[in-house]
mmCIF file of C-alpha atoms in Angstrom:
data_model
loop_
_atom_site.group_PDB
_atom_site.id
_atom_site.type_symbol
_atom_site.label_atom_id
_atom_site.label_comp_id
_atom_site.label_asym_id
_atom_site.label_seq_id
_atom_site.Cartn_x
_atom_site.Cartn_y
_atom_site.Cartn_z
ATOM 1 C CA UNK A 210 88.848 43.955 24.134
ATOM 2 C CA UNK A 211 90.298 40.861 22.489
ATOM 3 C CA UNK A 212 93.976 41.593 23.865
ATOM 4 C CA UNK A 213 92.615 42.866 27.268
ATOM 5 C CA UNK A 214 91.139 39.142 27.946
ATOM 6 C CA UNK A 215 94.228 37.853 26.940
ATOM 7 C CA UNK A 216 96.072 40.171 29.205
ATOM 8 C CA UNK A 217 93.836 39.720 32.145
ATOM 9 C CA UNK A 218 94.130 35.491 31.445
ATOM 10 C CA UNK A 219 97.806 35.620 31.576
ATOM 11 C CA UNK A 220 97.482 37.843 34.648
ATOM 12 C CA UNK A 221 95.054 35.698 36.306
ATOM 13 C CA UNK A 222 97.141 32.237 34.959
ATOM 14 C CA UNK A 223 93.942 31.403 33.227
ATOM 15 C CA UNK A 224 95.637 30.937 30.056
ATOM 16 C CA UNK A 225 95.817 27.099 28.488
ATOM 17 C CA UNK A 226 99.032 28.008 27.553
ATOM 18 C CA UNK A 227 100.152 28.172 31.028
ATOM 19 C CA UNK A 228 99.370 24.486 31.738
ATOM 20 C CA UNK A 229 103.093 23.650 31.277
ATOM 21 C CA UNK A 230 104.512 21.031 33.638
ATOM 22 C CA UNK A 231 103.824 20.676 37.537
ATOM 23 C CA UNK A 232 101.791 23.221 38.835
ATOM 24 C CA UNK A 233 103.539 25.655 41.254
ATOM 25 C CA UNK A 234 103.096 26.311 44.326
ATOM 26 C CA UNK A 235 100.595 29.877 44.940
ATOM 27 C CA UNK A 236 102.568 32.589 46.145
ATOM 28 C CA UNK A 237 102.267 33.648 49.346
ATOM 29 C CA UNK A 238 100.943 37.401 50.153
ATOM 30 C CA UNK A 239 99.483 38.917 53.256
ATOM 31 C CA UNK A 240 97.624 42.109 53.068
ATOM 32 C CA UNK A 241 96.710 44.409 56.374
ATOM 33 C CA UNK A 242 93.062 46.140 56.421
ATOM 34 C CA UNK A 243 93.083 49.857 58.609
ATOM 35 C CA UNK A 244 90.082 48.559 60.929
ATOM 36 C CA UNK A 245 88.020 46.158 62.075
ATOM 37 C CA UNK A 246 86.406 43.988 59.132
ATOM 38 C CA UNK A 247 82.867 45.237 57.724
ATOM 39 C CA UNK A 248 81.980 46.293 53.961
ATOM 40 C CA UNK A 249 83.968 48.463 53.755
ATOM 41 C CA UNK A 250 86.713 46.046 52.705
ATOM 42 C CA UNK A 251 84.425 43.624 51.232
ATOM 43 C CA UNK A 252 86.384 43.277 47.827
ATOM 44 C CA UNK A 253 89.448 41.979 49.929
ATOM 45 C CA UNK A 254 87.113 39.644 51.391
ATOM 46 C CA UNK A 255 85.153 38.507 48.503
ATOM 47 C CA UNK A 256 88.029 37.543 46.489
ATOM 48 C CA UNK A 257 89.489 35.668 48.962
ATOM 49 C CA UNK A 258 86.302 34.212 49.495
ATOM 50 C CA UNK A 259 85.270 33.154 45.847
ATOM 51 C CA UNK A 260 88.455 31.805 45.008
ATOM 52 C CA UNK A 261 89.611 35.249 42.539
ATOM 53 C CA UNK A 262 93.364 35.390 44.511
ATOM 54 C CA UNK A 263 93.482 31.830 44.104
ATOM 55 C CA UNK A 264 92.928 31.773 40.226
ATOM 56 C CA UNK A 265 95.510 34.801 39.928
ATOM 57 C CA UNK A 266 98.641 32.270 41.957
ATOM 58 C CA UNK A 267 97.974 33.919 45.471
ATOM 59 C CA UNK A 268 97.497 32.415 48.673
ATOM 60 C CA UNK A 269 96.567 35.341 50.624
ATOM 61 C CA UNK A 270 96.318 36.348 54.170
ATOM 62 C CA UNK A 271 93.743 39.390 55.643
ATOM 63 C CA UNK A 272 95.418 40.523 58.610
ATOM 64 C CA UNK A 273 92.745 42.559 60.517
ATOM 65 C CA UNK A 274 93.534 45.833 61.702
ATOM 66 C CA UNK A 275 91.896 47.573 64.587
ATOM 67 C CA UNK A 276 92.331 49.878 67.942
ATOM 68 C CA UNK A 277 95.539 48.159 68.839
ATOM 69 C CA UNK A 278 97.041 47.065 65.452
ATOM 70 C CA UNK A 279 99.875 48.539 63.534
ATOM 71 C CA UNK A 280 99.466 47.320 60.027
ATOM 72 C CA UNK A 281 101.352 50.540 58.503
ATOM 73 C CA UNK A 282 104.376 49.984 60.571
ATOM 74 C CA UNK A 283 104.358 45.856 60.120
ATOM 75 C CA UNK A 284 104.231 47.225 56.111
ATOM 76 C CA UNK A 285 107.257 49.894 56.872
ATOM 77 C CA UNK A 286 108.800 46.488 58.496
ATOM 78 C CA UNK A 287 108.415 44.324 56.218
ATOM 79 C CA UNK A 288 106.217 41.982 58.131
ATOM 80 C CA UNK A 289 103.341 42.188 55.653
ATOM 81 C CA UNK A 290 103.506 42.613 52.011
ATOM 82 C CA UNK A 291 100.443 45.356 50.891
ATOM 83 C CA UNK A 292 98.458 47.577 53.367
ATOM 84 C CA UNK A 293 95.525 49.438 53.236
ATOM 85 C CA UNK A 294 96.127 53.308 53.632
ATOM 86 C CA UNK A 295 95.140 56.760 51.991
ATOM 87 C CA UNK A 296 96.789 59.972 50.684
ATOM 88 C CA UNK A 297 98.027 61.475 53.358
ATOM 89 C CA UNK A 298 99.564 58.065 54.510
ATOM 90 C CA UNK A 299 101.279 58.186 51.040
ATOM 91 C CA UNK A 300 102.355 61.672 51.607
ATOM 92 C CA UNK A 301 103.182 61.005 54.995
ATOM 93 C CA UNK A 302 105.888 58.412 53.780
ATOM 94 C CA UNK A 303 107.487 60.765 51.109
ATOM 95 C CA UNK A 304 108.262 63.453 54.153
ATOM 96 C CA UNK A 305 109.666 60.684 56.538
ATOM 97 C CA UNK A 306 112.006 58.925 53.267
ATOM 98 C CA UNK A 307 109.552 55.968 53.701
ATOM 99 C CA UNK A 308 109.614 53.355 50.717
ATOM 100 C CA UNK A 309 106.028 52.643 50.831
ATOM 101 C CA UNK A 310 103.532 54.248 47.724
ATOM 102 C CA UNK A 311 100.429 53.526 46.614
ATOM 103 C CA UNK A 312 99.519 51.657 43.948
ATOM 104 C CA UNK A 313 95.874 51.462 43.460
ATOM 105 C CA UNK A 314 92.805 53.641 45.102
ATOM 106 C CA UNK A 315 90.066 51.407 45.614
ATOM 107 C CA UNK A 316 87.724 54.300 46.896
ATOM 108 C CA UNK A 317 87.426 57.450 44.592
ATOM 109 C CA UNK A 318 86.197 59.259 47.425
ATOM 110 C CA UNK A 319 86.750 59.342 50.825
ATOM 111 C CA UNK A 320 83.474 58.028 52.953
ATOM 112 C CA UNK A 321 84.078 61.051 56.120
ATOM 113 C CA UNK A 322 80.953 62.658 56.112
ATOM 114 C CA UNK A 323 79.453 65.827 58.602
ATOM 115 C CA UNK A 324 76.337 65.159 60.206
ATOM 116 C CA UNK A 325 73.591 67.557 61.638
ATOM 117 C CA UNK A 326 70.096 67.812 63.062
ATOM 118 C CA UNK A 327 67.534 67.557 60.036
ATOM 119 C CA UNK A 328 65.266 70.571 61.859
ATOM 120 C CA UNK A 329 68.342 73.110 62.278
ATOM 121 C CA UNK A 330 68.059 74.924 58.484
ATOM 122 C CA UNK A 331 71.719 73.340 57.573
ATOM 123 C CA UNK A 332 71.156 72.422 54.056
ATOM 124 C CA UNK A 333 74.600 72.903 52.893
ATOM 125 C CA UNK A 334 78.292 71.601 53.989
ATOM 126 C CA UNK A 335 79.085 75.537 54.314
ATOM 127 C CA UNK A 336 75.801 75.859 56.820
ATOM 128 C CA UNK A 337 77.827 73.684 59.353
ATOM 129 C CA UNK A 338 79.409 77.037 60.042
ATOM 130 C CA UNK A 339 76.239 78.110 61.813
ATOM 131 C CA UNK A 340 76.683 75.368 64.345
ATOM 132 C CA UNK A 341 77.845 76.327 67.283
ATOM 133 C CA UNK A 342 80.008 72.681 68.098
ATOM 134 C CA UNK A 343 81.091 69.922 66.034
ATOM 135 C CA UNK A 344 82.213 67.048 67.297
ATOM 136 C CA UNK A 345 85.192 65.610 65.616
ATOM 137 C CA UNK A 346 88.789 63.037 66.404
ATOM 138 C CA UNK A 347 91.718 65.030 66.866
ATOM 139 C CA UNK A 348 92.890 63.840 63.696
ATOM 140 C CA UNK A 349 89.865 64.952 61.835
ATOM 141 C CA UNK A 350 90.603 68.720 63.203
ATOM 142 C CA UNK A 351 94.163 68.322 62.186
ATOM 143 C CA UNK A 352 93.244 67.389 58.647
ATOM 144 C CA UNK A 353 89.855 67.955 57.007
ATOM 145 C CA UNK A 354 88.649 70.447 59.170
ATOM 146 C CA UNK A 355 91.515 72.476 58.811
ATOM 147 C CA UNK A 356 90.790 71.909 55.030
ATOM 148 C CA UNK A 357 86.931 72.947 54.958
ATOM 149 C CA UNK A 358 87.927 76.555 57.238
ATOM 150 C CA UNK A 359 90.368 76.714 54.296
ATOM 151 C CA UNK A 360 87.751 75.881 51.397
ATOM 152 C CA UNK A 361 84.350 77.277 53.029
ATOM 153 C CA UNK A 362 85.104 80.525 55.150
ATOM 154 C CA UNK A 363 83.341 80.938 58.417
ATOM 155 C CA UNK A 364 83.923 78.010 60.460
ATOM 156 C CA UNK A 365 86.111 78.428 63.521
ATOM 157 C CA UNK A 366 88.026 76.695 66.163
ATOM 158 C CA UNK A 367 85.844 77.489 68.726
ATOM 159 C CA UNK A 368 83.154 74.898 67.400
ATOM 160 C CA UNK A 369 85.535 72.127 68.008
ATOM 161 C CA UNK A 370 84.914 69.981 70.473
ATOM 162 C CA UNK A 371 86.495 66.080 70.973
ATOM 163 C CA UNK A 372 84.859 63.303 69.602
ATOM 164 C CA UNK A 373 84.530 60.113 71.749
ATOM 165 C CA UNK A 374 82.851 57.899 69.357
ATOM 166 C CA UNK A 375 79.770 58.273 71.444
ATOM 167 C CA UNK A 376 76.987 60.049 69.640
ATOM 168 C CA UNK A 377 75.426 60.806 72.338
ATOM 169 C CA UNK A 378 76.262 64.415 72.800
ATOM 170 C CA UNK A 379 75.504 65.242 69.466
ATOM 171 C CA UNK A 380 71.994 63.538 69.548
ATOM 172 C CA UNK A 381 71.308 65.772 72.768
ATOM 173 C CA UNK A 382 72.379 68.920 71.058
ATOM 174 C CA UNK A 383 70.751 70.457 67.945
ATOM 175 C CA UNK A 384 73.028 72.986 67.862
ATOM 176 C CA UNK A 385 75.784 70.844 67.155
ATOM 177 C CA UNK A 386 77.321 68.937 64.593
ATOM 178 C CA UNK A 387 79.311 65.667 64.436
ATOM 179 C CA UNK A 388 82.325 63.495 62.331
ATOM 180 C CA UNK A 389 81.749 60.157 60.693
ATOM 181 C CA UNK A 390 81.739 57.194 58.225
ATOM 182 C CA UNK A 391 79.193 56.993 55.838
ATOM 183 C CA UNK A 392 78.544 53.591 55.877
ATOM 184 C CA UNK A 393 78.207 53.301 59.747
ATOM 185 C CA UNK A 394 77.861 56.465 61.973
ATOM 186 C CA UNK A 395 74.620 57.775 59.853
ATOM 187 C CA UNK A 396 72.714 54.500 60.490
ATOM 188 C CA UNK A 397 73.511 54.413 64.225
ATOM 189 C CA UNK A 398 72.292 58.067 64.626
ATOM 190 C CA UNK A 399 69.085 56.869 63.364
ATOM 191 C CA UNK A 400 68.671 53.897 65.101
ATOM 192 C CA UNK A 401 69.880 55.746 68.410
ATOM 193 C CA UNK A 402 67.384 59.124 68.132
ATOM 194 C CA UNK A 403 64.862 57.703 65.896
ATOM 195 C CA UNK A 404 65.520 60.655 63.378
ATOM 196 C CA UNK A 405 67.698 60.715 60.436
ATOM 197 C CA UNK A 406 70.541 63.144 60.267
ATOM 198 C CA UNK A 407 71.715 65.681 57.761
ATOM 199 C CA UNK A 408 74.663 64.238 55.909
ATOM 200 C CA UNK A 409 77.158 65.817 54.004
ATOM 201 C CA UNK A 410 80.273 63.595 52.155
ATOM 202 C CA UNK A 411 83.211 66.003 52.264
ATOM 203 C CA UNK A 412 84.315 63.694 49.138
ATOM 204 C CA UNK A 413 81.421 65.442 47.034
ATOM 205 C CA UNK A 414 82.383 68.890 48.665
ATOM 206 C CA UNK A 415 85.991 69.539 47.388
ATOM 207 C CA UNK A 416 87.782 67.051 49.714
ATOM 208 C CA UNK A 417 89.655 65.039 46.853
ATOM 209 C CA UNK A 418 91.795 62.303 49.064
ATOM 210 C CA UNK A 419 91.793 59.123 47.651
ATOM 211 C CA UNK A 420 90.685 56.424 50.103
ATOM 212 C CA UNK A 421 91.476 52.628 50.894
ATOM 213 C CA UNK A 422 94.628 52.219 48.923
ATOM 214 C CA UNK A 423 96.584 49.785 48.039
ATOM 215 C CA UNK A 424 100.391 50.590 49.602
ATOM 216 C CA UNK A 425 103.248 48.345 49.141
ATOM 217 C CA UNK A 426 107.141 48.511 49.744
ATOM 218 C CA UNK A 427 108.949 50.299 46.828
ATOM 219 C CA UNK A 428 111.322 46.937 47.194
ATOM 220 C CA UNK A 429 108.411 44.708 46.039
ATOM 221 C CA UNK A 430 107.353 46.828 43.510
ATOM 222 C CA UNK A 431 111.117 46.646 41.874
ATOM 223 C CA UNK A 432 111.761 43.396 42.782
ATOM 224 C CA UNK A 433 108.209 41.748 41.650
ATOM 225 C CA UNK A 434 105.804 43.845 39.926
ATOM 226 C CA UNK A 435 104.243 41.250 38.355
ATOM 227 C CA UNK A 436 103.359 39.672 41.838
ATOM 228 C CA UNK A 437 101.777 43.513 42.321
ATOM 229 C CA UNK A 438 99.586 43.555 39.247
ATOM 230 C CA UNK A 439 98.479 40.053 40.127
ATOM 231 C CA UNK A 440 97.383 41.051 43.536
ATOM 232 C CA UNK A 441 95.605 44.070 42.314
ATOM 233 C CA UNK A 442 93.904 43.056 38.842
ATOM 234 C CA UNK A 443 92.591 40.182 41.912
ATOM 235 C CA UNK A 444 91.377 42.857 44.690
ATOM 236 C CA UNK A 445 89.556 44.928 41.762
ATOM 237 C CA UNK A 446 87.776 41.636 39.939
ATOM 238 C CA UNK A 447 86.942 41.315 44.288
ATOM 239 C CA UNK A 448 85.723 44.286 44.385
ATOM 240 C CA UNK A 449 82.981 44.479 41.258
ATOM 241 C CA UNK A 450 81.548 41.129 42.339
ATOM 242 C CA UNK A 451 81.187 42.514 46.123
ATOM 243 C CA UNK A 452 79.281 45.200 45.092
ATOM 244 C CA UNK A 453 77.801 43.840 41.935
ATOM 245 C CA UNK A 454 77.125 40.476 42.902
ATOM 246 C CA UNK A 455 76.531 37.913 45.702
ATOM 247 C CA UNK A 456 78.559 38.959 48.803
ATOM 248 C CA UNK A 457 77.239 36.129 50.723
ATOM 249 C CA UNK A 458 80.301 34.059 50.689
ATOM 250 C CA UNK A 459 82.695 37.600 51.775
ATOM 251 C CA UNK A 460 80.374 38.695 54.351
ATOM 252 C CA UNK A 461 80.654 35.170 55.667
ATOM 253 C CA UNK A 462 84.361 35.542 56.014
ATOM 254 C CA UNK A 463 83.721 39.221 57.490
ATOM 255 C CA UNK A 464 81.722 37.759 60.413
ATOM 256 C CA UNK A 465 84.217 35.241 60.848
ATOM 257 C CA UNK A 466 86.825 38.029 61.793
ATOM 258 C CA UNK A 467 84.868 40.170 63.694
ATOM 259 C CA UNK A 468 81.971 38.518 65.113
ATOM 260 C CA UNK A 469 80.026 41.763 66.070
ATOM 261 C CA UNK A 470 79.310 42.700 62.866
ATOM 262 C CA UNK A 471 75.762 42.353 61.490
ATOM 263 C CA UNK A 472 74.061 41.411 58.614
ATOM 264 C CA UNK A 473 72.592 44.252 58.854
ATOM 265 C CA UNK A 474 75.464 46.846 59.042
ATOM 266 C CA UNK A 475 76.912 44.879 56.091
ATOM 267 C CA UNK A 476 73.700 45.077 54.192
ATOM 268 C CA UNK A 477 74.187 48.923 54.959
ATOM 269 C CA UNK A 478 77.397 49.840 54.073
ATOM 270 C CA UNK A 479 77.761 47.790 50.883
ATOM 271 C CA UNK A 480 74.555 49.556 49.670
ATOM 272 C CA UNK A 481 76.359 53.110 50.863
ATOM 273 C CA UNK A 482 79.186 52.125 48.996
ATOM 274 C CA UNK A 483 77.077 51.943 45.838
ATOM 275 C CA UNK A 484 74.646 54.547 46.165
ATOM 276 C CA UNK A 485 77.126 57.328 46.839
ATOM 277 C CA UNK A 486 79.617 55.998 44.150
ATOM 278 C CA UNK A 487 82.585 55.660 46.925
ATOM 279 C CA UNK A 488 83.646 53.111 44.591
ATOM 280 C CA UNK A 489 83.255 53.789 41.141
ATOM 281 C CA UNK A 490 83.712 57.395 40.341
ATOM 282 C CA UNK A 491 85.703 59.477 38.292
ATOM 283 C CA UNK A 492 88.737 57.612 35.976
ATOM 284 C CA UNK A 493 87.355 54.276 37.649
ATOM 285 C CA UNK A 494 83.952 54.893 35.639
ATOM 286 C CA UNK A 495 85.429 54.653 32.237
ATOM 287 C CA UNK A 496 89.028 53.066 33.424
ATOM 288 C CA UNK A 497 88.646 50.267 36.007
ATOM 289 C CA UNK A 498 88.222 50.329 39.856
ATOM 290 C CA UNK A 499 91.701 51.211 41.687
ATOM 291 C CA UNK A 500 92.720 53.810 38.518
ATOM 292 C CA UNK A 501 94.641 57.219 40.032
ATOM 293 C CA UNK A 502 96.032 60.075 38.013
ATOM 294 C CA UNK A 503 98.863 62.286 39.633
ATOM 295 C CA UNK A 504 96.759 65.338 38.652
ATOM 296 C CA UNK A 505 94.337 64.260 41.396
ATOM 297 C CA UNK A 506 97.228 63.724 44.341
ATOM 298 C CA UNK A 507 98.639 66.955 43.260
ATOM 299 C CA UNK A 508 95.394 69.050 43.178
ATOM 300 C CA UNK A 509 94.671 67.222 47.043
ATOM 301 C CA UNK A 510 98.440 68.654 48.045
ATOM 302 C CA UNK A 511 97.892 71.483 46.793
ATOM 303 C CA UNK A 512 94.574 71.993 48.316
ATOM 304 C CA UNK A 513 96.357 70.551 51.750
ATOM 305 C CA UNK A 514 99.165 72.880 51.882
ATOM 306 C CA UNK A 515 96.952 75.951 51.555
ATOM 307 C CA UNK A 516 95.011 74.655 54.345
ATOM 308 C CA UNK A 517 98.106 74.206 55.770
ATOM 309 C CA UNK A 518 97.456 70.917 57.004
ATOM 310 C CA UNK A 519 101.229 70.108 54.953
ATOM 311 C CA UNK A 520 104.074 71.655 54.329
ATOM 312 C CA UNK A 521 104.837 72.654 50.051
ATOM 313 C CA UNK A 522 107.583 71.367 48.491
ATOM 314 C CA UNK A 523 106.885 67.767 48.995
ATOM 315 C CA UNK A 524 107.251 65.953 45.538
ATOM 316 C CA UNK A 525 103.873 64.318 44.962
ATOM 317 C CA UNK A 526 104.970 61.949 42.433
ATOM 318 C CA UNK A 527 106.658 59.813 45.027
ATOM 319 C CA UNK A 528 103.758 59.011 46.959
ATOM 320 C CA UNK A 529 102.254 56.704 44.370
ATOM 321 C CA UNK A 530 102.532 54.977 40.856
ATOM 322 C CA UNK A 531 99.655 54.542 38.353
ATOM 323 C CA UNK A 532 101.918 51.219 36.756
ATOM 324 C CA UNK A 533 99.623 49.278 38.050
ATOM 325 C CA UNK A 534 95.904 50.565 36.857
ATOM 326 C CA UNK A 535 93.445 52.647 34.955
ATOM 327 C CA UNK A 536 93.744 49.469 32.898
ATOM 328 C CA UNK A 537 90.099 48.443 32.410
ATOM 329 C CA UNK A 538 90.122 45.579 34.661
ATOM 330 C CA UNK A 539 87.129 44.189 35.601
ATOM 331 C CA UNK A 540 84.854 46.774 33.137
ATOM 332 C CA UNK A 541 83.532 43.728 31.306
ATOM 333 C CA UNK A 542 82.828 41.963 34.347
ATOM 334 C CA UNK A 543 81.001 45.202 35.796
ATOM 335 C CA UNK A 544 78.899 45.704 32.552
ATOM 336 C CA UNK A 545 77.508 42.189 32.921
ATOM 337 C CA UNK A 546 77.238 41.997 36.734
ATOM 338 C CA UNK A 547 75.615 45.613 36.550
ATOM 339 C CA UNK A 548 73.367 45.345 33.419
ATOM 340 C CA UNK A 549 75.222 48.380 32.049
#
């Protein structure tokens, strides 16, 4: 552990040794979220917030996404320098001859959940099948639905009905089933109906898409990797003291960008984010938050293309690179922030 804190010093420009001559100037880096901001990209936010990208030589910008923003294609442009995406974004960029890959996975599992009544006898993801609708995006049929009629035989496009991001229909029908976030759409069936719903986390059901990555232009990865590690070794140590510490400061900054978030939703989807592990599962238990293996993107391809959400042939190992974690990052800050 001796030469991983002087690794993560240097990386951070911690080290005394560093104090050579005037200080330079922090380098400039603007990241783009997928959505409005809320917890779920509280680690971005927190080390902004505590100062972490500043210690590491970064001045960073969040640049909100949301219904009308295009933070993929400003990435693809070169108008911002990381983005957050997923797998299939990765995979996505390898079919089009995209230079954009992934380069950490901040969530081990995707947060998409299924949601039921609690009085229908659905006790299992595979009981969904008994429903007669479920209420899902387009995109969600075009993906992970088309994935769980692959993985759990029974369900059927005849359930499918569009999803308007008004629960409404679903509350009113106990027949039916609906799409949605962990860390938001379960809370606001309760508060809605007064009843909480079934919920099942397609992460902890076979769906094995990493979630909230890290993308960046192959061109700054080549050009200036160490700029790279720097901003991720910073957005893990963010991460661990959102979750793990006082998120006061990043929820502050949160608000700040979208006022019409609550305390309260905050509250709830950091503690979501712990209690179901979307964070720290898997390699990031023993290896450090953000750590991918390519036996995981190939196993989710794999499972994909049978589902025949993609087409085969793709070559997985484009879509990402692992140069920059599984390091143990951040584990010594988690032990003492966590007790563990």
């Amino acid at each position: 552990m001796q030469l991983f804190g002087r690794v993560l010093a240097l990386a951070f420009g911690l080290a005394a040794g560093l104090a050579t001559g005037a200080a330079s100037a922090a380098d400039k880096v603007s990241f783009g979220t997928n959505w409005l901001a809320q917890a779920e990209h509280g680690g971005y936010y927190q080390a902004l917030a505590d100062g972490t990208y500043a210690k590491a030589g970064l001045d960073v910008t969040i640049v909100m996404g949301g219904p009308q923003a295009a933070n993929r294609a400003r990435l693809v442009a070169g108008q911002i320098d990381f983005f957050m995406g997923g797998t299939l974004d990765a995979f996505d960029s390898v079919k089009e001859g995209v230079p954009v890959i992934n380069v950490a996975a901040i969530f081990q599992k995707d947060p998409q959940v299924l949601m039921a009544h609690p009085d229908q006898g659905i006790e299992t993801i595979a009981d969904l099948a008994k429903l007669d609708t479920l209420f899902l995006s387009g995109e969600g049929y075009d993906t992970y639905y088309r994935w769980l009629k692959s993985a759990y035989p029974g369900f059927r496009d005849e359930q499918y009905k569009p999803y308007t991001f008004n629960p409404a229909p679903f509350i009113a029908d106990p027949k039916s089933g609906q799409q949605g976030y962990l860390t938001s759409e379960p809370r606001d069936i309760e508060q809605q109906a007064g009843w909480k719903p079934k919920v099942f986390l397609l992460a902890d059901n076979g769906y094995g898409a990493y979630s909230t990555t890290i993308a960046a232009q192959q061109a700054m990865i080549d050009q200036n990797p160490e700029l790279v590690q720097r901003f991720v070794d910073a957005s893990i140590i963010g991460w661990y003291n959102y979750l793990f510490g006082d998120p006061a400061a990043a929820n502050a900054l949160i608000k700040k960008d979208n006022p019409e978030m609550t305390d309260a939703q905050l509250a709830y989807g950091r503690e979501q984010l712990k209690a179901a592990h979307i964070v720290i599962a898997g390699e990031a238990e023993t290896q450090g938050i953000g750590c991918m293996t390519p036996a995981r993107y190939q196993s989710f391809y794999d499972s994909m293309v049978k589902a025949g959400v993609l087409e085969a042939g793709l070559d997985v190992s484009k879509a990402f690179t692992t140069r920059f974690v599984c390091k143990g990052v951040g584990l010594d800050l988690y032990k003492k922030l966590a007790g563990g």
